[in-house]
Coordinates of C-alpha atoms in Angstrom, one line a residue:
X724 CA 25.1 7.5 110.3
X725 CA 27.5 6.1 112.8
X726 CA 30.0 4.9 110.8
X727 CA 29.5 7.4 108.6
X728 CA 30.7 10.1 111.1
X729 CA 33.8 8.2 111.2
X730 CA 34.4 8.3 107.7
X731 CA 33.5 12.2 107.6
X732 CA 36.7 12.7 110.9
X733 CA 39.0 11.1 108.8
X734 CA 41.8 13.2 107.1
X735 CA 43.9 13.3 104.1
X736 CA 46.4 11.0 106.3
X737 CA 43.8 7.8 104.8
X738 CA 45.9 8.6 101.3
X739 CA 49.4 7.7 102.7
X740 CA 47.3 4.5 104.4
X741 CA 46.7 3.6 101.1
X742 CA 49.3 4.2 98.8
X743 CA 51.9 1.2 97.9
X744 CA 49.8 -1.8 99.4
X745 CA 47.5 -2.5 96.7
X746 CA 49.1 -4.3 94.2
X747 CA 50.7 -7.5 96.2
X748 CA 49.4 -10.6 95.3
X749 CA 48.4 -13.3 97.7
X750 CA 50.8 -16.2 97.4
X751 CA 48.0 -18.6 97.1
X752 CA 46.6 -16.4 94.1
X753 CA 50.2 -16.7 93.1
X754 CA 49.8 -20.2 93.1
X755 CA 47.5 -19.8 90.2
X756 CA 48.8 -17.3 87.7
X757 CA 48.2 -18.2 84.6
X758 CA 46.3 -21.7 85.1
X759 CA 42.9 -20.0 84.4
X760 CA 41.8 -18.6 81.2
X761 CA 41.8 -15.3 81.4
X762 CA 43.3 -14.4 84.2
X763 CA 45.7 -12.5 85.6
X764 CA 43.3 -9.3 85.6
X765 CA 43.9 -6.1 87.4
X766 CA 41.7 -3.8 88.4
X767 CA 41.2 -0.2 89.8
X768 CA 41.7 0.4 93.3
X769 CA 41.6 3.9 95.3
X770 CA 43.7 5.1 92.6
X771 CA 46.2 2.2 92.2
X772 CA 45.9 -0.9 90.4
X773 CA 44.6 -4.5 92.3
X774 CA 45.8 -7.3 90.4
X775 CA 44.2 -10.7 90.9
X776 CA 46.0 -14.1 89.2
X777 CA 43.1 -15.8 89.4
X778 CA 39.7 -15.6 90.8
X779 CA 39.6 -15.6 94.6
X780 CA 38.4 -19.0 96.5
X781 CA 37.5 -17.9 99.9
X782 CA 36.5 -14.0 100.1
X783 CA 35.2 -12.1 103.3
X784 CA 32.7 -9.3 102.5
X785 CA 31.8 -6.4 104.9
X786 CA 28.9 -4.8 105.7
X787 CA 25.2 -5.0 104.3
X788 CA 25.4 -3.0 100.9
X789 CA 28.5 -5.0 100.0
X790 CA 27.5 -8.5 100.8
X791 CA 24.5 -7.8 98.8
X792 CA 26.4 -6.8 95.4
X793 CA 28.4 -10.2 95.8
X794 CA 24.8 -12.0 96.5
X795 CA 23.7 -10.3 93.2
X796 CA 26.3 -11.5 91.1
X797 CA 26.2 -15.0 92.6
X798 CA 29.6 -15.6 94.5
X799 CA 28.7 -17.2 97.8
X800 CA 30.2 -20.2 97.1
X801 CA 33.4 -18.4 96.9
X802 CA 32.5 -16.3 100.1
X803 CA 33.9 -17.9 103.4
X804 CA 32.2 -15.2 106.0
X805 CA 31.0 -12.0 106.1
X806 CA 31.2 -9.0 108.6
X807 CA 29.6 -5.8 109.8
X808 CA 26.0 -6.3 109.9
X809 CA 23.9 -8.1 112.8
X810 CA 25.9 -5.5 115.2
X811 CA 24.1 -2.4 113.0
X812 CA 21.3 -3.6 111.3
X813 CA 18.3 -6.3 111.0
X814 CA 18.1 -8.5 108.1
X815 CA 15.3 -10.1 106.5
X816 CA 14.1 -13.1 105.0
X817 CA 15.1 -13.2 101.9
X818 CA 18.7 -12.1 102.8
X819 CA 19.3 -15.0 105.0
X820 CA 18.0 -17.3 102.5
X821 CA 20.5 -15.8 100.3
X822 CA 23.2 -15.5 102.4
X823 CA 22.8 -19.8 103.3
X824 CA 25.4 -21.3 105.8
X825 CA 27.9 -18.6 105.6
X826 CA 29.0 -17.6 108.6
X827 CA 29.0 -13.8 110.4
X828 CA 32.6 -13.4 111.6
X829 CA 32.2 -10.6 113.1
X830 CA 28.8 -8.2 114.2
X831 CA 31.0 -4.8 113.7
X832 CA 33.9 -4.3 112.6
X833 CA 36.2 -7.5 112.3
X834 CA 39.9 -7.7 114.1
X835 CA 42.7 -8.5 112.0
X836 CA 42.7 -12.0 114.2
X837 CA 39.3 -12.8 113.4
X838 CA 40.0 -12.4 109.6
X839 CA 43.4 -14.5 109.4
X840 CA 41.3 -17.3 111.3
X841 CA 39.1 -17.4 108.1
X842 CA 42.5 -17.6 105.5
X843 CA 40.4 -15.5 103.3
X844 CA 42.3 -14.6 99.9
X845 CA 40.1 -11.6 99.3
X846 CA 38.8 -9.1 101.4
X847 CA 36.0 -6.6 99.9
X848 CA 35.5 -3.4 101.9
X849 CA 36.1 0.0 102.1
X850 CA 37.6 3.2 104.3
X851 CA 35.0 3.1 107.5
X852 CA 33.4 -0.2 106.0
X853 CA 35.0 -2.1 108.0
X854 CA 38.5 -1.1 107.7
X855 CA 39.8 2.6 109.8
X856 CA 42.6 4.3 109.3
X857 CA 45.1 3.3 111.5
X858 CA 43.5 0.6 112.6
X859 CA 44.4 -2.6 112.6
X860 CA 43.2 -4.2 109.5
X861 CA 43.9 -2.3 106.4
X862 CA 45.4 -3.8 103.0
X863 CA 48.7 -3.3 104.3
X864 CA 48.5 -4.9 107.2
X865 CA 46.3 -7.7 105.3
X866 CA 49.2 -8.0 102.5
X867 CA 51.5 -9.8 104.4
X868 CA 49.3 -12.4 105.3
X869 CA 47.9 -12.9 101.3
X870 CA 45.1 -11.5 101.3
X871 CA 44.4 -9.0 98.9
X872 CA 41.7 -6.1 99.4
X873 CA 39.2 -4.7 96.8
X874 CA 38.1 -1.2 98.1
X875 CA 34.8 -0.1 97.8
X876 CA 35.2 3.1 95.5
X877 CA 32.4 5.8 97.3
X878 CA 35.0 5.4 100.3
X879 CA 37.8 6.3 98.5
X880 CA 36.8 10.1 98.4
X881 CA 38.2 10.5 102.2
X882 CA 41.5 9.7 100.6
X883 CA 41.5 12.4 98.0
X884 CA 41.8 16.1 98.9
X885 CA 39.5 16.6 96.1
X886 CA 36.0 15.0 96.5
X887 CA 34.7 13.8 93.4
X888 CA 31.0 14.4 92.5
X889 CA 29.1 11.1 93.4
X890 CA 27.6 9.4 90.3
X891 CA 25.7 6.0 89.7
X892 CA 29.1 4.7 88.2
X893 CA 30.0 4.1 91.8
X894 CA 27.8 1.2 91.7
X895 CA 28.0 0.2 88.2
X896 CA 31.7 0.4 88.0
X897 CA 32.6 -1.7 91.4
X898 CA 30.2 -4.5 90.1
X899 CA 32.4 -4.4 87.0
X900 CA 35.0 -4.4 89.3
X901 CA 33.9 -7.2 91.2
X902 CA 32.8 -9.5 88.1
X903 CA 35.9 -8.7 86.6
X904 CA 37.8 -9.9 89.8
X905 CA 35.7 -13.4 89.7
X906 CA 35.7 -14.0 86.0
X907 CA 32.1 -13.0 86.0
X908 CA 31.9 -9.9 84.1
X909 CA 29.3 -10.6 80.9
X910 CA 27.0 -11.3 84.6
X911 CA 27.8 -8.1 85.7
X912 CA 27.1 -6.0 82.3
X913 CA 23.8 -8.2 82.4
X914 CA 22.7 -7.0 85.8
X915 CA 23.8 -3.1 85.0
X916 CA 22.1 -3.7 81.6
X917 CA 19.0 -4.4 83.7
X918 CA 19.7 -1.5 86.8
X919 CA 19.7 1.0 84.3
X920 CA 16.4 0.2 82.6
X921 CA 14.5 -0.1 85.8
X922 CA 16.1 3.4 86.8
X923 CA 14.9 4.7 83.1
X924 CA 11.6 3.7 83.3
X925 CA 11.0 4.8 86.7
X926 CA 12.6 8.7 85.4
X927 CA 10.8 8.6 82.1
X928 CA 8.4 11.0 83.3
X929 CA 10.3 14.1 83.1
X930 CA 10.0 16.8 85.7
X931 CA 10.1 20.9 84.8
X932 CA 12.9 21.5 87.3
X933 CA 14.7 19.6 89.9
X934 CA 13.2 19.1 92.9
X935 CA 15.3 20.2 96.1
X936 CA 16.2 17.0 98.3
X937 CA 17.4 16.7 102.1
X938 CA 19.0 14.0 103.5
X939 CA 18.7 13.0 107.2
X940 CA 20.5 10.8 108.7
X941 CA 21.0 12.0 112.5
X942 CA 22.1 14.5 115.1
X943 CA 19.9 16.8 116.6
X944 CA 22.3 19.9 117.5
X945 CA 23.7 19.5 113.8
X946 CA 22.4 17.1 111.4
X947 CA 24.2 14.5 109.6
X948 CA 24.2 14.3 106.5
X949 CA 25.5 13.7 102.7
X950 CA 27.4 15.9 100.3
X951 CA 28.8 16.1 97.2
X952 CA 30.9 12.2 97.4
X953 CA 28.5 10.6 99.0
X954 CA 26.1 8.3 97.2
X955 CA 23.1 9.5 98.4
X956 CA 23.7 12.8 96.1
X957 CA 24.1 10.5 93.0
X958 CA 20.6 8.4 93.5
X959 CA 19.1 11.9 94.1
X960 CA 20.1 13.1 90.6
X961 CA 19.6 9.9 88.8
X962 CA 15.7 10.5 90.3
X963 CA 15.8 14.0 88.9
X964 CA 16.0 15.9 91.9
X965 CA 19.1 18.0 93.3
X966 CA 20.9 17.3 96.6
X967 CA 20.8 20.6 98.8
X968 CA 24.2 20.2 100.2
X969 CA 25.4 18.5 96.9
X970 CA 27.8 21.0 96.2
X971 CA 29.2 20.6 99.6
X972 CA 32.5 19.2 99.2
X973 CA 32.4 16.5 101.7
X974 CA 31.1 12.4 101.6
X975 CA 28.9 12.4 105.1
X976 CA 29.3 15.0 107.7
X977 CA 27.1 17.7 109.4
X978 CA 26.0 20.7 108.6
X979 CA 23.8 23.3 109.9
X980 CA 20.6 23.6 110.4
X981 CA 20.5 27.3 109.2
X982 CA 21.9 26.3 105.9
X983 CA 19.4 23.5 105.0
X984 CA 16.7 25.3 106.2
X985 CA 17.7 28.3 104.0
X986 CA 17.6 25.6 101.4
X987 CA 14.1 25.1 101.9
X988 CA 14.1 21.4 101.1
X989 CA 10.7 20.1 99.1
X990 CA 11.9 16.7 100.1
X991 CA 13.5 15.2 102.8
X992 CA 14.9 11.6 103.1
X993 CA 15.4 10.3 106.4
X994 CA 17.5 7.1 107.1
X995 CA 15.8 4.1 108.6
X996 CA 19.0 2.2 110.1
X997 CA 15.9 -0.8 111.6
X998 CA 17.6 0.1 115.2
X999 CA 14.2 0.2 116.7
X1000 CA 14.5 4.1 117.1
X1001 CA 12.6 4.9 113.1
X1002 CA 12.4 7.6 110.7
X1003 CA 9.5 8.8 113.3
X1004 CA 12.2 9.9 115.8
X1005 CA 13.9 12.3 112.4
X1006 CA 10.4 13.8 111.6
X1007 CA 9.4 15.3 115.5
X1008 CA 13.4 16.7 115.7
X1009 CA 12.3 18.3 111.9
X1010 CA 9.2 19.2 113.1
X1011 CA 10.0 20.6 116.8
X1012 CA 13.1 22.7 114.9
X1013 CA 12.6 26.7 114.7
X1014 CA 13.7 26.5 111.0
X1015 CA 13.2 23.5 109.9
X1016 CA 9.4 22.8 110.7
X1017 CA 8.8 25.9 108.0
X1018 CA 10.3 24.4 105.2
X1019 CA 7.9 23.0 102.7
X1020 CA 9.0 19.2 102.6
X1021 CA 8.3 19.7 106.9
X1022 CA 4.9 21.8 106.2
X1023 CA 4.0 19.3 103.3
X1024 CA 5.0 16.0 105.4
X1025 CA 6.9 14.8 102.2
X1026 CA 9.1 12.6 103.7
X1027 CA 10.9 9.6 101.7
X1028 CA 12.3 6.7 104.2
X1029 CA 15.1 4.7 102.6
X1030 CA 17.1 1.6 104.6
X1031 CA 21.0 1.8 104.8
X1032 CA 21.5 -0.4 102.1
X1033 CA 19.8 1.7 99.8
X1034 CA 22.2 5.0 100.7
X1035 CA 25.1 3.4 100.0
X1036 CA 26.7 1.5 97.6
X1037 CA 24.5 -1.7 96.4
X1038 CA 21.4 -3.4 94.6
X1039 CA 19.2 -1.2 96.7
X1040 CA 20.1 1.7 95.1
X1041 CA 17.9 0.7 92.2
X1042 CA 15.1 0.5 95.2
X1043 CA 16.1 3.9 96.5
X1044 CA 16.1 5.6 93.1
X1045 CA 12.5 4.1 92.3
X1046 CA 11.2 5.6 95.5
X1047 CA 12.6 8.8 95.4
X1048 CA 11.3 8.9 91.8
X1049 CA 8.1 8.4 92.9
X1050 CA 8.3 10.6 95.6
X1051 CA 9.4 13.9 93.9
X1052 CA 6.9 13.4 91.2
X1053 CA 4.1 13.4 93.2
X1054 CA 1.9 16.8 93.5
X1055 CA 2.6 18.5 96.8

């Protein structure tokens, strides 16, 4: 995972980054304050508190996972671009048609420039989605100009020493998060109301002990992959199965090869990122390896292939945990 590896480099300096930026209002949210029921409403963010005087008119989303959780709850007619995703990934159909006339401002990563050309009020990323430390767009360098950032909460662990255990309230609580930030929250409880049946039903089947899961993402000399904060180790649990480096205190990074094959993975998810290169380039480097082509999942050929947007924070996690599901209660 490119960007990934980026967020993995970063240090503890992301937390001073972050600190004492997140709770300046906009001056044309300012405009606002109290002229729309229910708002002002504040919010966490990273570990301080976002507050938002009334629900923003022109946001900018970044990357895939996120622009698809402010599809889901309906907001593109408050959304004046989005960034970060024809430079990584291909889309399909249906999330053009969903996406309509809004405009990509920026394949990769967008400048600080290309934003204040948009006059966005909000913008909704996170630490190596879209914004770097140091870098030239972060909330306080956005601040200044009004615009107010929501942080996506999985990338908050590479500002804290500590990194928390991932869980599915990652996804639940940022949708809250974001409904609550729009005046659209009742949606939001509807839509987790709904995520969580789907991922009930497809775990009602119980299984006598947890299967053990791989993910890979990439590298060869070293794979890449996720640990403990990453949320690849909470859709893993919420399928019933355990992460192999989830007790690894890290979000995405590498490992050894040594250590996962003394694992012995039964399962082994490999990310599809639709470059053109495939999950089949991930299953000759597994099965080529010394160590790895004699752990069961390699022997067995169980292999799950999940999309990007379904590792990280978004709608597809639903997807991802129905698959995975599937996949570790099937007979090897």
């Amino acid at each position: 995972m490119r960007r990934a590896l980026w967020r993995w480099a970063v240090g503890r300096s992301l937390a001073l980054m972050a600190a004492g930026v997140l709770c300046v209002a906009g001056p044309a949210l300012a405009q606002g304050a109290g002229a729309v029921p229910g708002f002002p409403v504040t919010v966490s963010n990273c570990g301080d508190t976002l507050r938002i005087a009334a629900p923003p008119q022109r946001m900018v989303v970044h990357d895939l996972n996120m622009v698809e959780m402010a599809m889901a709850l309906g907001l593109q007619s408050s959304m004046v671009g989005v960034t970060g995703i024809t430079g990584w990934y291909k889309t399909d159909a249906a999330f053009l048609r969903s996406l309509g006339t809004i405009p990509e401002l920026a394949p990769k990563y967008p400048t600080l420039e290309t934003l204040l050309a948009a006059r966005p009020d909000l913008f909704f990323a996170g630490w190596y989605y879209g914004m770097q430390p140091g870098g030239e767009v972060t909330p306080a360098t956005l601040a200044p100009h009004g615009i107010q950032t929501l942080i996506l909460t999985e990338s908050c662990a590479h500002t804290l020493g500590e990194k928390p255990r991932a869980t599915m309230a990652l996804l639940y609580g940022d949708l809250l998060r974001l409904g609550t930030v729009f005046g659209r929250r009742a949606e939001a409880e509807r839509l987790i109301a709904q995520w969580r049946a789907r991922v009930r039903a497809a775990t009602h089947s119980p299984l006598p002990q947890p299967p053990r899961v791989f993910v890979y993402d990439s590298g060869e000399d070293k794979p890449f992959t996720a640990g403990r904060a990453a949320m690849p180790t909470a859709l893993i649990e919420a399928a019933g199965g355990r992460n192999v480096l989830g007790d690894v205190a890290m979000s995405w990074g590498t490992s050894a090869w040594e250590t996962v094959a003394a694992s012995d993975p039964q399962v082994i998810v490999l990310l599809d990122y639709q470059n053109g290169q495939g999950p089949e380039h991930l299953q000759k480097i597994l099965q080529a390896h010394p160590a790895m082509r004699l752990t069961e999942a390699v022997r067995q050929r169980r292999f799950v292939t999940l999309r990007y947007a379904e590792l990280t924070p978004g709608p597809a996690n639903i997807d991802a945990i129905e698959k995975l599901a599937r996949a570790l209660r099937q007979s090897p």
